[in-house]
Coordinates of C-alpha atoms and ligand atoms in Angstrom, one line a residue:
M9 CA 2.7 -10.2 2.5
C10 CA 1.9 -12.2 5.5
G11 CA -1.1 -11.3 7.7
I12 CA -1.2 -11.6 11.5
V13 CA -4.2 -11.8 13.8
G14 CA -4.2 -12.4 17.6
Y15 CA -6.9 -12.4 20.2
I16 CA -7.1 -12.6 24.0
G17 CA -10.4 -12.0 25.9
E18 CA -13.6 -13.6 27.1
K19 CA -14.9 -14.8 23.8
E20 CA -13.9 -17.8 21.7
A21 CA -10.8 -16.8 19.8
L22 CA -11.4 -18.9 16.7
P23 CA -14.2 -17.0 14.9
I24 CA -12.5 -13.7 15.6
L25 CA -9.2 -15.0 14.2
I26 CA -10.8 -16.5 11.1
N27 CA -12.7 -13.3 10.3
G28 CA -9.6 -11.3 10.9
L29 CA -7.6 -13.5 8.4
K30 CA -10.4 -13.0 5.8
A31 CA -10.1 -9.3 6.2
L32 CA -6.4 -9.5 5.6
E33 CA -6.7 -11.7 2.5
Y34 CA -6.0 -8.6 0.4
R35 CA -2.3 -8.7 1.6
G36 CA -1.8 -11.8 -0.6
Y37 CA -1.2 -15.3 0.8
D38 CA -0.7 -18.9 -0.2
S39 CA -1.4 -20.8 3.1
A40 CA -2.9 -20.1 6.5
G41 CA -2.8 -21.3 10.1
V42 CA -4.4 -20.9 13.5
A43 CA -3.7 -22.0 17.0
V44 CA -5.9 -21.5 20.1
F45 CA -4.9 -22.0 23.7
S46 CA -6.8 -22.9 26.8
K47 CA -6.1 -24.6 30.1
N48 CA -7.1 -27.9 28.4
G49 CA -4.3 -27.6 25.8
I50 CA -3.6 -26.3 22.3
R51 CA -5.6 -26.8 19.1
E52 CA -3.7 -26.0 15.9
K53 CA -4.4 -26.2 12.2
K54 CA -2.6 -25.2 9.1
T55 CA -3.8 -25.5 5.5
V56 CA -2.5 -24.5 2.0
G57 CA -4.7 -22.2 -0.1
Q58 CA -7.5 -19.8 0.8
V59 CA -8.6 -18.9 4.4
E60 CA -11.9 -20.7 3.5
V61 CA -9.9 -24.0 3.4
L62 CA -8.7 -23.4 6.9
E63 CA -12.1 -22.3 8.1
K64 CA -13.6 -25.6 6.8
A65 CA -10.8 -27.6 8.3
V66 CA -11.4 -26.3 11.8
G67 CA -15.2 -25.9 11.4
D68 CA -16.1 -29.4 12.6
D69 CA -13.7 -29.5 15.5
V70 CA -15.8 -28.9 18.6
D71 CA -12.6 -28.9 20.7
F72 CA -11.1 -26.0 18.9
K73 CA -11.8 -23.8 21.9
G74 CA -9.7 -21.2 23.7
N75 CA -9.8 -17.5 24.6
L76 CA -6.3 -16.9 23.4
G77 CA -5.3 -17.4 19.8
I78 CA -2.9 -16.5 17.0
A79 CA -3.5 -16.8 13.3
H80 CA -1.6 -16.1 10.1
T81 CA -1.8 -15.9 6.3
R82 CA 1.5 -16.7 4.8
W83 CA 3.1 -15.4 1.6
A84 CA 6.0 -17.7 1.0
T85 CA 9.5 -16.3 1.2
H86 CA 11.5 -19.2 2.7
G87 CA 10.2 -22.6 1.8
A88 CA 7.3 -23.5 -0.5
P89 CA 3.7 -23.0 0.5
S90 CA 2.9 -26.1 2.5
E91 CA 1.3 -27.1 5.8
A92 CA 4.7 -27.6 7.4
N93 CA 5.8 -24.1 6.4
A94 CA 2.6 -22.4 7.3
H95 CA 2.5 -20.6 10.6
P96 CA 2.1 -20.9 13.6
H97 CA 5.6 -22.4 14.2
S98 CA 6.5 -23.9 17.5
D99 CA 9.6 -25.2 19.4
C100 CA 10.4 -28.9 20.2
S101 CA 8.5 -28.9 23.4
R102 CA 5.4 -27.2 21.8
R103 CA 5.4 -24.5 24.5
V104 CA 6.4 -21.5 22.3
F105 CA 4.0 -20.8 19.4
L106 CA 4.4 -17.8 17.1
V107 CA 3.3 -16.2 13.8
H108 CA 5.6 -13.9 11.9
N109 CA 5.6 -11.3 9.2
G110 CA 9.0 -10.2 7.8
I111 CA 12.3 -11.9 7.2
I112 CA 14.8 -13.2 9.8
E113 CA 18.0 -12.5 7.9
N114 CA 20.4 -14.5 10.2
Y115 CA 18.1 -17.6 10.4
K116 CA 20.7 -19.9 8.8
E117 CA 23.3 -19.1 11.4
L118 CA 20.6 -19.5 14.1
K119 CA 19.4 -22.8 12.7
N120 CA 22.9 -24.2 12.6
Y121 CA 23.6 -23.0 16.1
L122 CA 20.3 -24.4 17.4
S123 CA 20.6 -27.7 15.5
E124 CA 24.0 -28.3 17.1
R125 CA 22.3 -27.8 20.4
G126 CA 19.8 -30.5 19.6
H127 CA 16.8 -28.6 18.2
I128 CA 14.9 -30.5 15.5
F129 CA 13.4 -28.3 12.8
K130 CA 10.1 -29.2 11.2
S131 CA 9.9 -26.5 8.4
E132 CA 12.1 -24.8 5.9
T133 CA 11.1 -21.3 7.2
D134 CA 13.2 -18.6 8.7
T135 CA 10.5 -18.1 11.3
E136 CA 10.8 -21.4 13.1
S137 CA 14.3 -20.5 14.3
V138 CA 12.7 -17.8 16.5
A139 CA 10.6 -20.3 18.4
H140 CA 13.5 -22.6 19.0
L141 CA 15.7 -19.8 20.2
I142 CA 13.1 -18.7 22.7
E143 CA 13.0 -22.4 23.9
D144 CA 16.8 -22.4 24.1
F145 CA 16.7 -19.5 26.5
L146 CA 13.9 -21.0 28.5
E147 CA 16.0 -24.1 28.9
E148 CA 18.6 -21.9 30.5
G149 CA 16.1 -21.2 33.2
K150 CA 15.0 -17.7 32.0
D151 CA 11.4 -16.6 32.4
F152 CA 9.3 -16.3 29.2
K153 CA 9.6 -12.5 28.8
T154 CA 13.4 -12.5 29.3
A155 CA 13.8 -15.5 26.9
L156 CA 11.8 -13.5 24.4
I157 CA 13.8 -10.4 24.8
D158 CA 17.1 -12.2 24.5
T159 CA 15.8 -13.8 21.3
L160 CA 14.7 -10.5 19.8
K161 CA 18.2 -9.1 20.6
M162 CA 19.8 -12.0 18.7
I163 CA 17.6 -12.0 15.5
R164 CA 18.4 -9.7 12.6
G165 CA 16.0 -8.6 9.9
A166 CA 12.4 -7.6 10.0
Y167 CA 9.6 -8.9 12.1
A168 CA 6.1 -8.5 13.4
L169 CA 5.6 -11.4 15.9
A170 CA 2.6 -12.6 17.8
I171 CA 3.7 -15.1 20.4
A172 CA 1.9 -17.4 22.8
D173 CA 3.2 -19.4 25.8
A174 CA 1.2 -22.6 25.9
K175 CA 2.0 -23.0 29.6
N176 CA 0.4 -19.6 30.3
P177 CA -2.7 -19.0 28.1
E178 CA -3.4 -15.7 29.9
I179 CA -1.0 -13.6 28.0
L180 CA -0.3 -12.7 24.4
Y181 CA 3.1 -11.3 23.4
A182 CA 3.8 -9.0 20.4
A183 CA 7.0 -7.5 19.1
K184 CA 7.9 -5.5 16.0
L185 CA 10.8 -4.3 14.0
S186 CA 10.3 -2.9 10.5
S187 CA 7.0 -4.8 9.9
P188 CA 3.6 -3.5 10.8
L189 CA 1.7 -4.6 13.9
V190 CA -1.2 -2.9 15.7
I191 CA -2.9 -3.7 19.0
G192 CA -6.7 -3.3 18.9
V193 CA -7.9 -2.2 22.3
G194 CA -11.3 -3.6 23.5
K195 CA -13.2 -4.0 26.7
D196 CA -12.1 -7.2 28.5
E197 CA -10.5 -8.2 25.3
N198 CA -7.6 -7.1 23.1
F199 CA -6.6 -7.9 19.6
L200 CA -3.4 -8.0 17.5
A201 CA -3.3 -7.5 13.7
S202 CA -1.1 -6.6 10.8
D203 CA -3.4 -3.7 10.2
P204 CA -6.6 -2.4 11.7
S205 CA -9.0 -3.7 8.9
A206 CA -8.6 -7.2 10.4
V207 CA -10.4 -6.3 13.7
I208 CA -12.1 -3.0 12.9
G209 CA -15.4 -4.7 13.4
N210 CA -14.5 -5.3 17.1
T211 CA -12.8 -2.0 18.0
R212 CA -11.8 1.3 16.6
D213 CA -9.0 2.0 19.2
F214 CA -5.6 1.1 18.2
I215 CA -2.0 1.2 19.4
Y216 CA 0.6 1.2 16.7
L217 CA 3.5 -0.8 18.1
K218 CA 6.8 0.9 17.4
D219 CA 10.1 -0.7 16.3
G220 CA 11.9 -2.3 19.2
E221 CA 8.8 -2.5 21.4
L222 CA 7.5 -5.6 23.1
A223 CA 3.9 -5.8 24.2
E224 CA 2.5 -8.1 26.9
I225 CA -1.3 -8.2 26.4
T226 CA -3.8 -9.8 28.7
R227 CA -7.6 -9.5 28.4
D228 CA -7.7 -6.3 30.4
K229 CA -4.2 -4.9 30.4
I230 CA -1.5 -3.9 27.9
N231 CA 2.1 -3.3 28.9
I232 CA 4.6 -2.1 26.4
S233 CA 8.3 -1.9 27.0
N234 CA 11.5 -1.6 25.1
L235 CA 14.0 -4.5 25.0
E236 CA 15.6 -3.1 28.2
K237 CA 12.3 -3.8 30.0
Q238 CA 11.7 -0.1 30.4
P239 CA 8.0 0.9 29.8
T240 CA 7.4 3.1 26.7
P241 CA 4.5 5.5 26.3
I242 CA 1.2 4.1 25.0
E243 CA -0.8 6.2 22.5
I244 CA -4.2 5.0 21.5
V245 CA -5.4 6.2 18.1
R246 CA -9.2 6.2 17.3
L247 CA -9.8 5.3 13.7
E248 CA -12.7 6.8 11.9
W249 CA -13.2 4.0 9.4
N250 CA -15.9 1.5 10.0
L251 CA -16.4 -2.1 8.9
E252 CA -18.4 -1.1 5.9
Q253 CA -15.6 1.0 4.5
A254 CA -13.4 -2.0 4.6
Q255 CA -16.0 -4.1 2.8
K256 CA -17.2 -4.3 -0.8
G257 CA -20.8 -3.1 -0.4
D258 CA -22.8 -3.8 -3.6
F259 CA -19.8 -3.9 -5.8
P260 CA -18.6 -7.2 -7.2
H261 CA -14.9 -6.3 -6.5
F262 CA -13.1 -3.9 -4.2
M263 CA -11.3 -2.5 -7.2
L264 CA -14.5 -1.3 -8.8
K265 CA -15.8 0.0 -5.5
E266 CA -12.6 1.9 -5.0
I267 CA -12.6 3.4 -8.6
F268 CA -16.2 4.6 -7.9
E269 CA -15.1 6.1 -4.6
G270 CA -12.9 8.5 -6.8
P271 CA -15.1 11.6 -6.5
E272 CA -15.4 11.5 -2.7
I273 CA -11.7 10.5 -2.3
V274 CA -10.7 13.7 -4.1
R275 CA -13.1 15.7 -1.9
F276 CA -11.7 14.0 1.3
A277 CA -8.2 15.0 0.2
F278 CA -9.0 18.7 -0.3
R279 CA -11.8 19.1 2.3
G280 CA -10.8 21.6 5.0
R281 CA -7.5 22.3 3.2
I282 CA -8.6 25.0 0.8
I283 CA -9.1 28.5 2.1
S284 CA -11.0 29.8 -0.9
K285 CA -11.5 33.4 0.4
E286 CA -7.8 33.8 0.9
N287 CA -6.9 31.9 -2.2
R288 CA -4.5 29.6 -0.3
V289 CA -4.0 26.1 1.0
M290 CA -3.7 25.1 4.6
L291 CA -1.9 21.8 5.3
G292 CA -1.9 21.3 9.1
G293 CA 0.6 18.4 8.9
L294 CA 3.3 20.6 7.4
E295 CA 2.8 23.6 9.7
Q296 CA 5.3 22.4 12.3
V297 CA 8.1 22.5 9.6
S298 CA 6.8 25.6 7.7
D299 CA 10.1 27.5 8.3
K300 CA 12.2 24.6 6.9
I301 CA 9.8 24.2 4.0
K302 CA 10.4 27.8 3.0
K303 CA 14.1 27.0 2.6
I304 CA 13.6 24.0 0.3
K305 CA 15.6 24.4 -2.9
R306 CA 15.4 20.9 -4.3
L307 CA 12.8 18.2 -3.8
I308 CA 13.4 14.5 -4.2
I309 CA 10.2 12.4 -4.4
L310 CA 10.6 8.7 -3.3
A311 CA 8.0 6.0 -4.0
C312 CA 7.3 2.7 -5.7
G313 CA 4.7 1.6 -8.4
T314 CA 1.6 3.6 -8.6
S315 CA 2.8 6.0 -5.9
Y316 CA 5.9 6.6 -8.0
Y317 CA 3.7 7.6 -11.0
A318 CA 1.8 10.0 -8.8
G319 CA 5.2 11.3 -7.9
L320 CA 6.0 11.9 -11.6
V321 CA 2.8 14.0 -11.8
G322 CA 4.1 15.8 -8.7
E323 CA 7.3 16.6 -10.5
Y324 CA 5.4 18.6 -13.1
L325 CA 3.3 20.2 -10.4
F326 CA 6.1 21.3 -8.2
E327 CA 8.1 22.7 -11.1
E328 CA 5.2 24.5 -12.7
I329 CA 3.4 25.7 -9.6
A330 CA 6.0 26.0 -6.9
K331 CA 9.0 26.6 -9.3
L332 CA 10.8 24.1 -7.3
P333 CA 13.4 21.8 -9.0
T334 CA 12.1 18.3 -8.4
E335 CA 13.2 14.8 -9.2
V336 CA 11.5 11.5 -8.7
H337 CA 13.3 8.3 -7.8
F338 CA 12.2 4.7 -7.5
A339 CA 12.7 4.2 -3.8
S340 CA 14.4 0.9 -4.5
E341 CA 17.1 2.7 -6.7
F342 CA 17.5 5.7 -4.5
R343 CA 18.8 3.6 -1.7
Y344 CA 21.9 2.6 -3.7
R345 CA 22.7 6.0 -5.2
E346 CA 25.6 8.0 -3.8
E347 CA 24.7 11.5 -5.0
P348 CA 25.6 14.5 -3.0
F349 CA 22.8 16.5 -1.4
D350 CA 23.0 20.3 -1.1
E351 CA 21.7 22.2 1.8
G352 CA 18.0 22.8 1.1
T353 CA 17.3 19.4 -0.3
A354 CA 14.2 17.7 1.1
V355 CA 12.6 14.4 0.3
L356 CA 8.9 13.5 -0.1
A357 CA 7.9 9.9 0.4
I358 CA 4.6 8.9 -1.2
S359 CA 3.0 5.6 0.0
Q360 CA -0.5 4.4 0.3
S361 CA 0.3 1.7 2.8
G362 CA 3.0 3.6 4.6
E363 CA 4.8 0.3 5.0
T364 CA 6.5 -0.3 1.7
A365 CA 10.0 -1.6 2.6
D366 CA 11.8 0.0 -0.2
T367 CA 10.3 3.4 0.4
L368 CA 11.0 3.1 4.1
A369 CA 14.6 2.2 3.5
A370 CA 15.1 5.1 1.1
L371 CA 13.5 7.5 3.6
R372 CA 15.8 6.2 6.3
K373 CA 18.8 6.9 4.1
A374 CA 17.6 10.4 3.5
K375 CA 17.2 10.8 7.3
E376 CA 20.7 9.6 7.8
K377 CA 21.9 12.3 5.5
G378 CA 20.1 14.9 7.6
L379 CA 17.5 15.8 5.0
L380 CA 14.1 17.2 5.8
T381 CA 11.6 14.3 5.2
L382 CA 8.0 14.8 4.2
G383 CA 5.3 12.2 3.5
I384 CA 2.0 11.7 1.7
V385 CA 0.6 8.6 3.3
N386 CA -2.8 7.0 3.5
T387 CA -2.5 4.7 6.4
V388 CA -2.6 6.7 9.7
G389 CA 0.1 5.8 12.1
S390 CA 2.0 3.6 9.6
T391 CA 5.8 3.4 9.8
I392 CA 6.4 5.9 7.0
A393 CA 3.9 8.3 8.5
R394 CA 5.7 8.1 11.8
E395 CA 9.2 8.3 10.5
T396 CA 8.8 11.4 8.3
N397 CA 9.4 14.9 9.9
A398 CA 6.0 16.0 8.7
G399 CA 3.4 15.0 6.2
V400 CA -0.1 15.0 4.9
Y401 CA -2.6 12.1 5.2
N402 CA -4.7 11.1 2.2
H403 CA -7.8 10.3 4.2
A404 CA -8.8 7.9 1.5
G405 CA -9.9 5.1 3.8
P406 CA -8.6 1.5 3.5
E407 CA -7.6 0.5 0.0
I408 CA -8.3 -3.2 -0.3
G409 CA -7.9 -4.0 -4.0
V410 CA -4.3 -4.9 -4.6
A411 CA -4.1 -2.6 -7.6
S412 CA -4.0 0.9 -6.3
T413 CA -6.7 3.2 -7.8
K414 CA -8.3 5.6 -5.3
A415 CA -5.0 6.2 -3.6
F416 CA -3.5 7.5 -6.9
L417 CA -6.3 10.1 -7.1
S418 CA -5.9 11.3 -3.6
Q419 CA -2.1 11.4 -3.9
I420 CA -2.4 13.7 -7.0
T421 CA -4.9 15.9 -5.2
I422 CA -2.6 16.3 -2.3
L423 CA 0.4 17.0 -4.6
V424 CA -1.6 19.8 -6.2
L425 CA -2.3 21.3 -2.7
M426 CA 1.3 20.8 -1.6
A427 CA 2.7 22.4 -4.8
I428 CA 0.5 25.5 -4.0
Y429 CA 1.6 25.4 -0.4
L430 CA 5.2 25.3 -1.4
S431 CA 4.8 28.0 -4.0
K432 CA 7.0 31.0 -3.4
S433 CA 6.1 32.9 -6.6
N434 CA 4.6 36.4 -6.1
D435 CA 2.4 36.1 -9.1
K436 CA 0.9 32.8 -8.0
D437 CA -2.5 34.3 -7.5
S438 CA -4.1 33.7 -10.8
L439 CA -2.7 30.1 -11.2
T440 CA -3.6 29.3 -7.6
E441 CA -7.0 30.7 -8.0
S442 CA -7.8 28.7 -11.1
L443 CA -6.3 25.5 -9.7
L444 CA -8.3 25.7 -6.4
K445 CA -11.5 26.6 -8.2
E446 CA -11.1 23.8 -10.7
L447 CA -10.0 21.3 -8.1
E448 CA -13.4 21.7 -6.4
K449 CA -15.1 20.8 -9.6
I450 CA -13.1 17.7 -10.3
P451 CA -15.3 15.3 -8.2
E452 CA -18.3 16.1 -10.4
K453 CA -16.3 15.6 -13.5
I454 CA -15.1 12.2 -12.3
E455 CA -18.7 11.3 -11.7
K456 CA -19.5 12.1 -15.3
I457 CA -16.7 9.8 -16.4
L458 CA -17.9 7.0 -14.1
L459 CA -21.3 7.1 -15.9
Q460 CA -19.5 5.9 -19.0
A461 CA -18.5 2.6 -17.2
P462 CA -20.8 0.4 -19.4
A463 CA -19.3 1.9 -22.6
I464 CA -15.8 1.4 -21.3
E465 CA -16.6 -2.2 -20.5
K466 CA -17.7 -2.7 -24.2
L467 CA -14.3 -1.3 -25.3
A468 CA -12.5 -3.6 -22.8
L469 CA -14.4 -6.5 -24.3
K470 CA -13.4 -5.5 -27.8
Y471 CA -9.7 -5.3 -27.0
K472 CA -9.4 -7.8 -24.2
D473 CA -7.7 -10.5 -26.4
C474 CA -4.9 -8.3 -27.7
G475 CA -1.6 -9.6 -26.5
N476 CA 0.0 -6.2 -26.2
F477 CA -1.0 -2.6 -25.6
L478 CA 0.8 0.7 -25.8
F479 CA -0.2 3.7 -23.7
I480 CA 1.0 7.2 -24.7
G481 CA 0.7 10.6 -23.3
R482 CA 2.7 13.8 -22.9
R483 CA 3.6 16.1 -20.1
Y484 CA 1.1 15.6 -17.2
N485 CA -0.3 12.6 -19.0
Y486 CA 3.0 10.9 -19.6
P487 CA 2.8 9.5 -16.0
T488 CA -0.9 8.7 -16.6
A489 CA 0.2 6.6 -19.6
L490 CA 2.6 4.7 -17.4
E491 CA 0.0 4.2 -14.7
G492 CA -2.6 3.0 -17.3
A493 CA -0.2 0.4 -18.6
L494 CA 0.7 -0.8 -15.1
K495 CA -3.0 -1.1 -14.2
L496 CA -3.7 -3.2 -17.4
K497 CA -0.7 -5.4 -16.8
E498 CA -1.5 -6.0 -13.2
V499 CA -5.1 -7.0 -13.4
S500 CA -5.6 -8.4 -17.0
Y501 CA -2.0 -9.8 -17.5
I502 CA -2.0 -8.1 -21.0
H503 CA 1.5 -6.9 -21.8
A504 CA 1.4 -3.1 -21.8
E505 CA 4.0 -0.4 -22.1
G506 CA 3.7 3.3 -21.2
Y507 CA 5.6 5.8 -23.3
G508 CA 5.9 9.5 -23.7
A509 CA 4.1 10.1 -27.1
G510 CA 7.1 12.0 -28.4
E511 CA 9.3 8.9 -28.1
M512 CA 7.3 6.9 -30.6
K513 CA 9.7 7.6 -33.5
H514 CA 12.6 6.6 -31.3
G515 CA 11.7 3.0 -31.1
P516 CA 8.1 1.9 -30.1
L517 CA 6.7 2.7 -33.6
A518 CA 8.4 -0.4 -34.8
M519 CA 6.0 -2.5 -32.8
I520 CA 2.8 -1.0 -34.3
S521 CA 0.7 -3.4 -36.4
P522 CA -3.0 -4.1 -36.8
D523 CA -3.1 -6.3 -33.7
F524 CA -1.0 -3.9 -31.5
P525 CA -3.4 -1.2 -30.2
T526 CA -2.4 2.1 -28.7
M527 CA -4.3 3.9 -25.9
A528 CA -3.6 7.6 -26.5
I529 CA -4.2 10.1 -23.7
V530 CA -4.9 13.2 -25.6
P531 CA -7.0 15.8 -23.8
Q532 CA -7.1 19.2 -25.4
N533 CA -4.2 21.2 -24.1
G534 CA -0.9 22.8 -25.3
V535 CA 0.5 19.5 -26.5
S536 CA -2.5 17.8 -28.1
E537 CA -1.5 18.9 -31.6
K538 CA 1.8 17.1 -31.1
I539 CA 0.1 13.9 -30.1
Y540 CA -2.3 14.2 -33.1
S541 CA 0.9 13.9 -35.3
N542 CA 2.1 10.9 -33.3
L543 CA -1.3 9.3 -33.9
E544 CA -1.1 10.0 -37.7
E545 CA 2.0 7.9 -37.7
I546 CA 0.4 5.1 -35.8
K547 CA -2.7 5.2 -38.1
A548 CA -0.5 5.1 -41.2
R549 CA 0.9 1.8 -39.9
K550 CA -2.6 0.5 -39.3
G551 CA -2.3 0.4 -35.5
P552 CA -5.7 0.5 -33.8
I553 CA -6.1 3.6 -31.6
L554 CA -8.3 4.2 -28.6
A555 CA -8.2 7.7 -27.4
I556 CA -9.1 9.5 -24.1
A557 CA -10.0 13.0 -25.4
T558 CA -11.8 16.1 -24.3
E559 CA -15.6 16.5 -24.9
G560 CA -16.1 18.5 -28.1
D561 CA -12.7 17.4 -29.7
K562 CA -13.6 17.3 -33.4
K563 CA -10.4 16.1 -34.7
I564 CA -9.9 13.0 -32.7
S565 CA -12.6 10.9 -34.3
S566 CA -10.8 11.1 -37.6
L567 CA -7.7 9.6 -36.0
A568 CA -8.9 7.1 -33.4
N569 CA -11.0 3.9 -33.9
D570 CA -12.6 4.5 -30.5
V571 CA -12.8 7.5 -28.2
I572 CA -13.7 7.9 -24.5
Y573 CA -14.6 11.6 -23.9
I574 CA -13.8 13.3 -20.7
P575 CA -14.8 16.8 -19.4
K576 CA -12.4 19.7 -20.0
T577 CA -10.1 20.7 -17.1
I578 CA -6.9 22.6 -16.7
E579 CA -3.8 20.8 -17.7
P580 CA -2.2 20.3 -14.2
L581 CA -5.4 18.6 -13.1
E582 CA -5.9 16.4 -16.1
P583 CA -4.4 13.2 -14.6
L584 CA -7.3 13.2 -12.1
L585 CA -9.7 12.7 -15.0
T586 CA -7.7 10.8 -17.6
V587 CA -6.7 8.0 -15.2
V588 CA -10.3 7.1 -14.4
P589 CA -11.2 5.6 -17.8
L590 CA -7.8 3.8 -17.7
Q591 CA -8.6 2.2 -14.3
L592 CA -12.1 1.1 -15.6
F593 CA -10.6 -0.2 -18.8
A594 CA -8.1 -2.3 -16.9
Y595 CA -10.7 -3.5 -14.5
Y596 CA -13.1 -4.7 -17.2
A597 CA -10.4 -6.2 -19.2
G598 CA -9.2 -8.2 -16.2
V599 CA -12.7 -9.3 -15.2
N600 CA -13.7 -10.3 -18.7
R601 CA -10.5 -12.3 -19.1
G602 CA -11.7 -14.2 -16.0
F603 CA -9.1 -13.0 -13.5
N604 CA -9.5 -12.1 -9.8
V605 CA -8.7 -8.4 -10.2
D606 CA -8.7 -7.8 -6.5
K607 CA -5.9 -10.2 -5.9
P608 CA -3.7 -10.4 -9.0
R609 CA -1.4 -13.4 -9.2
N610 CA 2.1 -13.0 -7.6
L611 CA 1.3 -9.6 -6.1
A612 CA 0.6 -8.4 -2.6
K613 CA -1.0 -5.2 -1.3
S614 CA 1.6 -4.3 1.2
V615 CA 5.1 -4.9 0.0
T616 CA 7.0 -5.2 3.4
V617 CA 10.0 -7.1 2.1
E618 CA 12.6 -5.6 -0.2
Ligands
F6R11 C1 0.0 -0.8 -8.2 C2 0.3 -0.9 -6.8 C3 1.7 -0.8 -6.4 C4 1.9 0.1 -5.2 C5 3.4 0.1 -4.7 C6 3.7 1.1 -3.6 O1 -1.4 -0.9 -8.4 O2 -0.5 -0.9 -6.0 O3 2.6 -0.5 -7.5 O4 1.6 1.4 -5.7 O5 3.7 -1.2 -4.3 O6 2.8 0.9 -2.5 P1 2.6 2.0 -1.5 O7 1.9 3.1 -2.1 O8 1.7 1.3 -0.4 O9 4.0 2.4 -0.9

């Protein structure tokens, strides 16, 4: 999705803005633009393609100077990627300049209305109508802030806006509704960004702007009010991440770096939350609603993509450990269902970014119905984190690779903890004890799997030219099969399908042939014998088999062409191990097919439109 950066302070705005845009590249974009303002005038540049193109285009312009600036990476929604459609957009008099993330739903009406009033539009975007509408109110004699507020009251849809008044380059305006925007607080300088990673090298103090708020930012002051001009409370959050965490280090790609962060991510997720002596779990974020949690009779998990697959693992965990009837819904589908909710129904939203529009909309629907809303969110202060009644943070640090890897591990770790926390069973002790003891050993076991990265790369090279792949698993590893297929699709563009292994005979077996391989997730557990039978059927049809199996499994080598061995663990924790070789396999397949695995085509990290 689009990325926004803004700056006001004593320094030259341009380098800060360009660095900020580069840090936001992970959000996905097709064009970029920047404008800086000073008493001497405006300098503006827009280019199609990478931020580097923009950087080069402004690099030689010695007059590109100013201490106030706004910049943007665009991911086209209305109008093709082009210089004219890139942001910033401005009004006819070139006084109002703005960058926008989101969608102005009533832009056509506004455009018609404004065109009739003589405004000439230069782009096909929804955004430009906002600049002209502000201008229209200014022409009525209103001051800039009032014109802006009147505009915000008239637009419908979602927006994060950074706005500059070229007549007054001493103030930067920001407004937000349903799209993320943060203010970075510095000394004699302040920043604006779609997310903190854009400016984390400059400050660690952030204000998360809330829906319906308008900020007036000068170099040494920040005023925030609602659209009735009443001041709203300002809360500054100090973020523990540093610049390094948001960068690649020695790894060639963020995706690989993030896969290798797996062991510590699992540790971060359980650290301080396991009270070993008392054989219990403490989740501070849920304490405030602990009474309500005791009354939960049915849990609905809402999420999208990889977070949804983590939710499917959660379904098994909540049912087995907490004995709690649980169902998982794609957030995008849940929104349109009209099912009745009994008293005692709670929802759990799972989201890495905390900004996914579909998950947010589903959550809001649940809130409207009066349900208790819980969250598992990685991004501190994000909209989903703020809008749930209570929740647990992942503490996984920024995930930059578009394909989610480390977030999946931390989501499952927290789901295990949450299932124990929600457990009402009296005989929970032995299961809880073994889960908690084993969870603490998982990071080391992941490390052992990561040591096999070179061998997994060889397998990826062997299979990288197959046009199709099937992923199969059962019970806890059925969601892992779905996630493995999604990962391969996303970063290598190989067509892949995930299936419950027991479903083979009901359709997918028809596809099996010598050039249609199957990735079988078959750790030794209560259902492995069943999967062996499924594999016999595949083998009989000459389908190549790659297996993820437990160390010491004697049988698997007679069935599979290739095997990746993983350490033994207890079944509910298996996805934490089995997904790691699948992530590596997808990564190496993508890289060796020549693709940019950190930024797969057509995808964006933070899906803030529906
Ligand atoms: C897949 C992936 C996506 C996200 C999905 C939800 O690798 O990253 O499927 O999992 O868009 O995003 P969050 O978790 O931010 O709500």
